[in-house]
CSV table of C-alpha atoms in Angstrom, one decimal:
chain,number,residue,atom,x,y,z
K,1,MET,CA,-16.8,-13.4,48.1
K,2,ALA,CA,-16.3,-9.7,47.7
K,3,THR,CA,-14.3,-8.4,44.7
K,4,TYR,CA,-13.1,-4.8,44.4
K,5,LEU,CA,-12.2,-3.3,41.1
K,6,ILE,CA,-9.7,-0.5,40.9
K,7,PHE,CA,-8.9,0.8,37.5
K,8,SER,CA,-5.8,2.9,37.3
K,9,PHE,CA,-2.9,3.6,35.0
K,10,TYR,CA,0.2,1.5,35.6
K,11,SER,CA,2.8,3.6,37.3
K,12,VAL,CA,6.3,2.7,38.6
K,13,ASN,CA,9.5,4.5,39.2
K,14,LEU,CA,12.4,2.6,37.9
K,15,LEU,CA,15.7,4.1,39.1
K,16,ALA,CA,18.3,5.5,36.8
K,17,ASN,CA,20.6,3.2,34.9
K,18,ASP,CA,17.9,0.5,34.7
K,19,SER,CA,19.4,-1.4,37.7
K,20,LEU,CA,17.6,-4.0,39.7
K,21,GLU,CA,16.4,-1.3,42.1
K,22,PHE,CA,12.7,-0.4,42.1
K,23,GLU,CA,10.8,2.2,44.0
K,24,GLY,CA,7.1,2.5,44.9
K,25,GLU,CA,4.3,0.1,44.2
K,26,LEU,CA,2.7,-1.6,41.3
K,27,SER,CA,-0.8,-0.2,40.5
K,28,ILE,CA,-3.5,-2.4,41.9
K,29,TYR,CA,-6.0,-3.7,39.3
K,30,LYS,CA,-8.4,-5.2,41.8
K,31,TRP,CA,-8.8,-6.8,45.2
K,32,ILE,CA,-10.3,-10.1,46.2
K,33,GLU,CA,-11.3,-11.6,49.5
K,34,LEU,CA,-10.6,-15.3,50.2
K,35,GLU,CA,-13.8,-17.3,50.4
K,36,SER,CA,-12.6,-19.4,53.3
K,37,TYR,CA,-10.8,-16.6,55.1
K,38,PRO,CA,-12.6,-13.3,54.3
K,39,ASP,CA,-10.2,-11.3,56.5
K,40,ILE,CA,-7.5,-12.1,53.9
K,41,ARG,CA,-7.5,-9.7,51.0
K,42,ILE,CA,-5.4,-10.2,47.9
K,43,PRO,CA,-4.2,-7.5,45.5
K,44,ILE,CA,-4.1,-8.3,41.8
K,45,TYR,CA,-1.9,-6.4,39.4
K,46,LYS,CA,-2.3,-6.3,35.6
K,47,SER,CA,-0.1,-5.3,32.6
K,48,ILE,CA,-1.6,-3.0,29.9
K,49,GLY,CA,-1.2,-5.6,27.2
K,50,THR,CA,-4.3,-7.2,25.6
K,51,LYS,CA,-3.0,-9.9,23.4
K,52,GLY,CA,-3.1,-13.6,23.8
K,53,PRO,CA,-4.3,-15.9,26.7
K,54,SER,CA,-4.2,-14.6,30.3
K,55,VAL,CA,-1.0,-15.4,32.1
K,56,LEU,CA,-0.8,-15.4,35.9
K,57,PHE,CA,2.6,-15.0,37.6
K,58,ILE,CA,3.2,-16.3,41.2
K,59,HIS,CA,6.1,-14.9,43.2
K,60,GLY,CA,8.4,-16.8,45.6
K,61,ASN,CA,8.8,-17.1,49.3
K,62,SER,CA,9.4,-13.8,51.2
K,63,SER,CA,8.9,-11.8,48.0
K,64,SER,CA,6.0,-10.0,46.2
K,65,SER,CA,4.7,-9.2,42.7
K,66,ARG,CA,7.3,-6.4,42.7
K,67,ALA,CA,9.8,-9.1,41.8
K,68,PHE,CA,8.2,-9.1,38.3
K,69,HIS,CA,8.5,-5.3,37.7
K,70,LYS,CA,10.8,-6.0,34.7
K,71,GLN,CA,8.0,-8.1,33.1
K,72,ILE,CA,5.0,-5.9,33.8
K,73,ASN,CA,6.9,-2.7,32.7
K,74,SER,CA,8.3,-4.2,29.5
K,75,GLU,CA,7.4,-5.0,25.9
K,76,LEU,CA,6.1,-8.3,27.2
K,77,GLY,CA,3.7,-6.6,29.6
K,78,ARG,CA,2.7,-4.0,27.0
K,79,THR,CA,1.8,-6.8,24.6
K,80,TYR,CA,0.3,-9.6,26.6
K,81,LYS,CA,-2.3,-9.9,29.3
K,82,LEU,CA,-0.2,-10.5,32.4
K,83,PHE,CA,-1.6,-10.8,35.9
K,84,PHE,CA,0.2,-10.9,39.2
K,85,LEU,CA,-0.9,-11.4,42.8
K,86,ASP,CA,0.6,-11.0,46.3
K,87,LEU,CA,0.2,-14.2,48.1
K,88,PRO,CA,-1.3,-14.1,51.6
K,89,GLY,CA,1.2,-12.8,54.1
K,90,HIS,CA,3.3,-11.1,51.4
K,91,GLY,CA,3.6,-7.7,49.8
K,92,LEU,CA,0.3,-5.7,50.2
K,93,ALA,CA,-1.8,-8.8,50.9
K,94,SER,CA,-3.4,-9.2,54.3
K,95,LYS,CA,-1.5,-10.8,57.2
K,96,VAL,CA,-3.0,-12.9,60.0
K,97,ASP,CA,-3.9,-10.6,62.9
K,98,LEU,CA,-0.8,-10.1,65.1
K,99,ASN,CA,-2.9,-10.8,68.2
K,100,GLN,CA,-3.6,-14.3,67.1
K,101,ILE,CA,-1.5,-16.9,68.9
K,102,MET,CA,0.3,-19.4,66.8
K,103,PRO,CA,-1.5,-22.7,67.0
K,104,MET,CA,0.5,-25.6,68.2
K,105,LEU,CA,0.5,-29.2,67.1
K,106,GLU,CA,-1.4,-31.5,69.4
K,107,ASN,CA,0.8,-33.0,72.2
K,108,SER,CA,3.8,-31.2,70.8
K,109,ASN,CA,5.9,-28.0,71.4
K,110,LEU,CA,6.0,-27.5,67.6
K,111,PRO,CA,4.0,-24.8,65.8
K,112,ALA,CA,1.0,-26.0,63.6
K,113,GLY,CA,1.0,-22.8,61.5
K,114,PHE,CA,-1.9,-20.7,60.3
K,115,LYS,CA,-4.4,-22.3,57.9
K,116,GLU,CA,-4.9,-18.8,56.4
K,117,TYR,CA,-1.4,-19.3,54.9
K,118,GLN,CA,-1.3,-23.0,54.4
K,119,ASP,CA,-4.7,-23.4,52.7
K,120,GLY,CA,-5.1,-19.8,51.8
K,121,VAL,CA,-2.2,-19.7,49.3
K,122,PRO,CA,-3.6,-22.2,46.9
K,123,GLU,CA,-7.1,-20.8,47.4
K,124,ALA,CA,-5.8,-17.4,46.5
K,125,VAL,CA,-4.4,-18.8,43.3
K,126,LYS,CA,-7.6,-20.6,42.6
K,127,GLN,CA,-9.8,-17.4,43.0
K,128,VAL,CA,-7.4,-15.2,41.0
K,129,ALA,CA,-6.9,-17.7,38.2
K,130,ASN,CA,-10.6,-18.3,37.8
K,131,ASP,CA,-11.7,-14.7,38.3
K,132,PRO,CA,-14.1,-13.6,35.5
K,133,ASP,CA,-11.8,-10.7,34.6
K,134,ILE,CA,-8.7,-13.0,34.4
K,135,GLN,CA,-9.5,-16.6,33.5
K,136,ALA,CA,-5.8,-17.6,33.4
K,137,GLN,CA,-4.8,-20.2,30.9
K,138,ILE,CA,-1.0,-20.1,31.6
K,139,ILE,CA,0.7,-20.0,35.0
K,140,VAL,CA,4.3,-18.8,35.6
K,141,GLY,CA,5.6,-19.8,39.0
K,142,TRP,CA,8.9,-18.7,40.5
K,143,SER,CA,10.5,-20.8,43.3
K,144,LEU,CA,7.7,-21.3,45.9
K,145,GLY,CA,5.3,-20.0,43.2
K,146,GLY,CA,6.1,-23.0,41.1
K,147,HIS,CA,5.3,-25.3,44.0
K,148,VAL,CA,2.1,-23.4,44.6
K,149,ALA,CA,1.1,-23.8,41.0
K,150,LEU,CA,1.6,-27.5,41.1
K,151,LYS,CA,-0.4,-27.9,44.3
K,152,ALA,CA,-3.2,-25.7,43.0
K,153,HIS,CA,-3.4,-27.9,39.8
K,154,SER,CA,-3.4,-31.1,41.9
K,155,LEU,CA,-6.4,-29.8,43.9
K,156,GLY,CA,-8.4,-29.2,40.7
K,157,TYR,CA,-8.2,-25.4,41.1
K,158,LEU,CA,-6.9,-24.6,37.6
K,159,PRO,CA,-9.4,-26.1,35.1
K,160,LEU,CA,-8.6,-23.5,32.5
K,161,VAL,CA,-4.9,-23.8,32.7
K,162,LYS,CA,-3.2,-25.7,29.8
K,163,LYS,CA,0.5,-24.6,30.4
K,164,ILE,CA,2.5,-24.1,33.5
K,165,PHE,CA,6.0,-22.7,33.5
K,166,ILE,CA,8.1,-23.2,36.7
K,167,TYR,CA,11.6,-21.9,37.3
K,168,GLY,CA,13.8,-22.0,40.4
K,169,THR,CA,11.6,-24.8,41.5
K,170,ALA,CA,12.5,-28.4,42.2
K,171,PRO,CA,9.4,-30.7,42.4
K,172,ALA,CA,10.2,-33.2,45.1
K,173,THR,CA,9.2,-35.4,47.9
K,174,ARG,CA,10.9,-36.2,51.2
K,175,PHE,CA,11.4,-39.8,50.3
K,176,SER,CA,12.3,-39.4,46.6
K,177,PRO,CA,13.2,-42.3,44.3
K,178,ILE,CA,15.5,-39.8,42.6
K,179,LYS,CA,19.1,-40.3,43.8
K,180,GLU,CA,20.1,-36.7,43.2
K,181,GLN,CA,19.3,-34.1,45.9
K,182,SER,CA,16.8,-31.4,44.9
K,183,PHE,CA,18.6,-28.7,46.8
K,184,LYS,CA,22.3,-27.8,46.9
K,185,SER,CA,23.8,-28.2,50.3
K,186,TYR,CA,27.2,-26.5,50.2
K,187,GLY,CA,28.2,-29.1,52.9
K,188,VAL,CA,26.0,-27.3,55.5
K,189,PHE,CA,22.8,-28.7,56.9
K,190,ASP,CA,20.6,-26.8,59.4
K,191,SER,CA,20.3,-28.7,62.7
K,192,ALA,CA,16.7,-27.5,63.3
K,193,THR,CA,15.3,-28.6,60.0
K,194,GLY,CA,17.7,-31.1,58.7
K,195,MET,CA,17.6,-29.3,55.4
K,196,PRO,CA,20.4,-27.8,53.4
K,197,LEU,CA,21.4,-24.3,54.6
K,198,LEU,CA,19.7,-22.0,52.2
K,199,PRO,CA,16.3,-23.5,51.9
K,200,SER,CA,16.2,-23.9,55.7
K,201,LEU,CA,16.8,-20.2,56.1
K,202,GLY,CA,13.9,-19.5,53.9
K,203,LEU,CA,11.6,-21.3,56.3
K,204,SER,CA,12.8,-19.6,59.4
K,205,PHE,CA,14.3,-16.1,59.4
K,206,LYS,CA,12.4,-13.5,61.4
K,207,LEU,CA,10.9,-10.2,60.7
K,208,SER,CA,13.6,-7.8,62.0
K,209,VAL,CA,17.0,-7.5,60.2
K,210,ASN,CA,18.7,-7.6,63.6
K,211,SER,CA,16.6,-10.4,65.2
K,212,ASN,CA,17.8,-13.9,66.2
K,213,PHE,CA,17.1,-17.0,64.2
K,214,PHE,CA,14.0,-18.8,65.3
K,215,THR,CA,14.2,-22.6,65.1
K,216,LEU,CA,11.2,-24.9,64.8
K,217,ASN,CA,11.8,-26.2,68.4
K,218,SER,CA,11.1,-22.6,69.6
K,219,LYS,CA,14.8,-22.0,70.6
K,220,PHE,CA,16.8,-19.0,69.5
K,221,THR,CA,20.3,-19.3,68.2
K,222,ASP,CA,22.8,-16.7,67.0
K,223,GLY,CA,25.2,-16.7,64.1
K,224,LEU,CA,26.1,-19.6,61.9
K,225,PRO,CA,27.9,-22.9,62.4
K,226,TRP,CA,31.7,-22.6,62.5
K,227,TYR,CA,32.0,-24.8,59.4
K,228,THR,CA,29.8,-22.6,57.3
K,229,PRO,CA,31.5,-21.7,54.0
K,230,THR,CA,33.2,-18.3,54.0
K,231,GLN,CA,30.8,-16.7,51.5
K,232,PHE,CA,28.0,-17.3,53.9
K,233,SER,CA,29.7,-16.6,57.1
K,234,TYR,CA,30.3,-12.9,56.1
K,235,TYR,CA,26.6,-12.3,56.9
K,236,PRO,CA,25.6,-12.9,60.5
K,237,ASN,CA,21.9,-12.4,59.7
K,238,ARG,CA,20.4,-15.5,58.2
K,239,GLY,CA,17.6,-13.6,56.4
K,240,SER,CA,20.1,-11.5,54.6
K,241,ILE,CA,21.9,-14.6,53.4
K,242,TYR,CA,18.7,-16.0,52.1
K,243,LEU,CA,17.8,-12.9,50.1
K,244,LYS,CA,21.3,-12.4,48.8
K,245,SER,CA,21.2,-15.9,47.5
K,246,PHE,CA,18.4,-15.0,45.0
K,247,PHE,CA,21.2,-13.5,42.9
K,248,ASP,CA,24.1,-14.8,40.9
K,249,PRO,CA,27.1,-14.5,43.3
K,250,ASN,CA,29.4,-13.5,40.5
K,251,PHE,CA,27.3,-10.7,39.1
K,252,ASN,CA,24.9,-7.9,40.0
K,253,TYR,CA,23.8,-8.2,43.7
K,254,GLY,CA,25.8,-11.3,44.7
K,255,PHE,CA,27.6,-11.7,48.0
K,256,GLY,CA,29.8,-8.8,47.4
K,257,ARG,CA,27.1,-6.1,47.1
K,258,ASP,CA,23.9,-5.1,48.9
K,259,ILE,CA,20.6,-6.5,47.7
K,260,PRO,CA,18.1,-4.2,46.1
K,261,GLU,CA,16.1,-2.3,48.8
K,262,PHE,CA,12.7,-3.5,47.5
K,263,VAL,CA,13.9,-7.1,47.9
K,264,ARG,CA,15.0,-6.4,51.5
K,265,GLN,CA,11.6,-4.7,52.2
K,266,ASP,CA,9.7,-7.5,50.7
K,267,GLY,CA,11.6,-10.1,52.6
K,268,PHE,CA,11.8,-8.5,56.1
K,269,GLU,CA,9.1,-5.9,56.4
K,270,ARG,CA,6.4,-7.0,54.0
K,271,SER,CA,6.5,-10.7,54.6
K,272,ASP,CA,4.9,-12.3,57.7
K,273,ASP,CA,7.6,-14.4,59.4
K,274,ARG,CA,4.7,-16.6,60.7
K,275,PHE,CA,4.0,-17.5,57.0
K,276,ARG,CA,7.5,-19.0,56.9
K,277,THR,CA,6.8,-21.0,60.0
K,278,SER,CA,3.5,-22.2,58.6
K,279,LEU,CA,5.3,-23.2,55.4
K,280,ALA,CA,7.9,-25.1,57.3
K,281,VAL,CA,5.2,-27.2,59.0
K,282,MET,CA,4.1,-28.3,55.6
K,283,ALA,CA,7.5,-28.6,54.0
K,284,LEU,CA,8.8,-30.8,56.8
K,285,GLU,CA,5.5,-32.8,57.1
K,286,LEU,CA,5.3,-32.0,60.8
K,287,ASP,CA,1.5,-32.3,60.9
K,288,GLU,CA,0.3,-35.8,60.6
K,289,LYS,CA,-2.8,-34.5,58.8
K,290,ASN,CA,-0.7,-33.5,55.8
K,291,LYS,CA,0.9,-36.9,55.4
K,292,GLY,CA,-0.4,-39.2,52.7
K,293,LEU,CA,-1.3,-36.3,50.4
K,294,PRO,CA,-0.1,-36.5,46.8
K,295,THR,CA,3.6,-35.7,46.5
K,296,GLU,CA,4.9,-33.3,43.9
K,297,LEU,CA,6.2,-36.3,41.9
K,298,ASP,CA,2.7,-37.6,41.9
K,299,ILE,CA,1.5,-34.2,40.7
K,300,LEU,CA,3.9,-34.3,37.8
K,301,LYS,CA,2.3,-37.5,36.7
K,302,GLN,CA,-1.1,-35.8,37.0
K,303,LEU,CA,0.1,-33.0,34.7
K,304,ALA,CA,1.0,-35.6,32.1
K,305,ASP,CA,-2.3,-37.3,32.4
K,306,SER,CA,-4.1,-33.9,32.0
K,307,ASN,CA,-1.8,-33.1,29.0
K,308,VAL,CA,-0.7,-29.9,30.6
K,309,THR,CA,2.5,-28.6,29.1
K,310,LEU,CA,5.2,-28.0,31.7
K,311,GLY,CA,8.0,-25.5,31.2
K,312,VAL,CA,11.0,-26.0,33.5
K,313,ALA,CA,13.9,-23.5,33.7
K,314,LEU,CA,16.8,-22.6,36.0
K,315,GLY,CA,19.4,-19.9,36.4
K,316,GLU,CA,22.8,-21.1,35.4
K,317,ARG,CA,24.1,-20.1,38.9
K,318,ASP,CA,21.0,-20.8,41.0
K,319,MET,CA,22.3,-21.2,44.5
K,320,PHE,CA,19.3,-23.2,45.7
K,321,ILE,CA,18.3,-25.8,43.0
K,322,ASN,CA,20.4,-28.7,41.8
K,323,LEU,CA,20.2,-28.9,38.0
K,324,ASP,CA,21.3,-32.5,38.1
K,325,TYR,CA,18.1,-33.3,40.0
K,326,LEU,CA,15.9,-31.7,37.4
K,327,LYS,CA,17.8,-33.6,34.7
K,328,ALA,CA,17.2,-36.8,36.7
K,329,LEU,CA,13.5,-36.1,36.8
K,330,LYS,CA,13.5,-35.9,33.0
K,331,GLU,CA,15.5,-39.0,32.6
K,332,SER,CA,13.2,-40.9,35.1
K,333,GLY,CA,10.1,-40.0,33.0
K,334,TYR,CA,8.5,-37.5,35.4
K,335,LEU,CA,8.5,-34.7,32.9
K,336,LYS,CA,6.6,-36.3,30.1
K,337,THR,CA,5.0,-33.1,28.8
K,338,LEU,CA,8.2,-31.1,29.2
K,339,TRP,CA,8.2,-28.1,26.9
K,340,LYS,CA,10.7,-28.4,24.1
K,341,ASN,CA,11.7,-31.7,25.8
K,342,GLU,CA,14.5,-29.9,27.6
K,343,ILE,CA,15.2,-27.8,30.8
K,344,GLN,CA,15.8,-24.2,29.9
K,345,ILE,CA,18.9,-22.5,31.3
K,346,PHE,CA,19.3,-18.8,31.9
K,347,ASN,CA,23.0,-17.9,31.4
K,348,ASP,CA,24.7,-15.5,33.9
K,349,SER,CA,21.8,-15.7,36.3
K,350,GLY,CA,21.1,-16.9,39.8
K,351,HIS,CA,17.7,-17.8,41.3
K,352,ALA,CA,15.9,-14.7,40.0
K,353,PRO,CA,16.5,-14.6,36.2
K,354,GLN,CA,13.4,-12.4,35.7
K,355,LEU,CA,15.4,-9.6,37.4
K,356,GLU,CA,19.0,-10.5,36.4
K,357,GLN,CA,18.4,-11.4,32.8
K,358,PRO,CA,15.0,-9.9,32.0
K,359,GLU,CA,15.4,-9.8,28.2
K,360,ALA,CA,16.2,-13.5,28.0
K,361,PHE,CA,13.5,-14.3,30.5
K,362,ASN,CA,10.8,-12.2,28.8
K,363,SER,CA,11.8,-13.6,25.4
K,364,LEU,CA,11.4,-17.2,26.7
K,365,ILE,CA,8.0,-16.4,28.3
K,366,LYS,CA,6.8,-14.8,25.1
K,367,GLU,CA,7.7,-18.0,23.2
K,368,PHE,CA,6.0,-20.1,25.9
K,369,ILE,CA,2.9,-18.1,25.5
K,370,GLU,CA,2.8,-18.2,21.7
K,371,ARG,CA,3.9,-21.8,21.0
């Protein structure tokens, strides 16, 4: 494994009025190459803080570490040792060579996805978390990042980690004993994936803002179903709907306003759409080789057996995750090491409280680090 150290002062350009907008890049602390896939290089970012245990933040689908700019450039980041990475296929991390043809499932017309993304994501977290310069003891995972943290722990990749904080994440399994649904449906289910509208969009929207929607059966379709709720049907591009749904629809960058430019860039231009296809193969269990692996509900039990403290939080107006599902997990005994024995709620926030309510978010993370 090759590791590249780049020591530089942290520098960002936050636009006037402290809005959600953000320009430029986070300063790279170091690079790593994946041991299994040396063509994939991962940038790591670091706050200037030196106090406390190392904390590793993992971003969500079609995003990057720039989603945490209000943490790294804050009192939290100036105090504590915070680390961030761009997952393979996202941000400044390497993408699979565009000349590589998408592998297909055997005897099927469905994509198999790229292993550089499917196996490379938890491997990236493993290498970063255990890097000698990092040695993370706490993981904070947003949305997909929360799922990645759980999987990395289940694979034995996080031996030093004693606390995991997930938010905007609903640990689940396709055949769940929990009666509540993990995702909100808004009465609309995507015909290609069978999933509720918003999460299905996160698996499938393509690279170009103006491109068609790519379904898992390799067909292209335009627009949205006629029965789609009005708030969604305003936006003919499915990727834009997905990114807008990060935010509280009643405040900030909801359905009535444009999303921050850096969020659009990270979603469309800096995320490999083939990553989303690769993710869909795993999420929908299309590959027989992935079946029979521990479910996320099994992983929650493993966390309890390992005595790992699990923080769980959700934005009050999160458009993806069903709060009643998280409550049902707790009531059913799946969250035995739940921090404070309660699910934390960010008021006046959607799926991205680290951006919409940074003071409340940073205060809670500070408490999670110290307690």
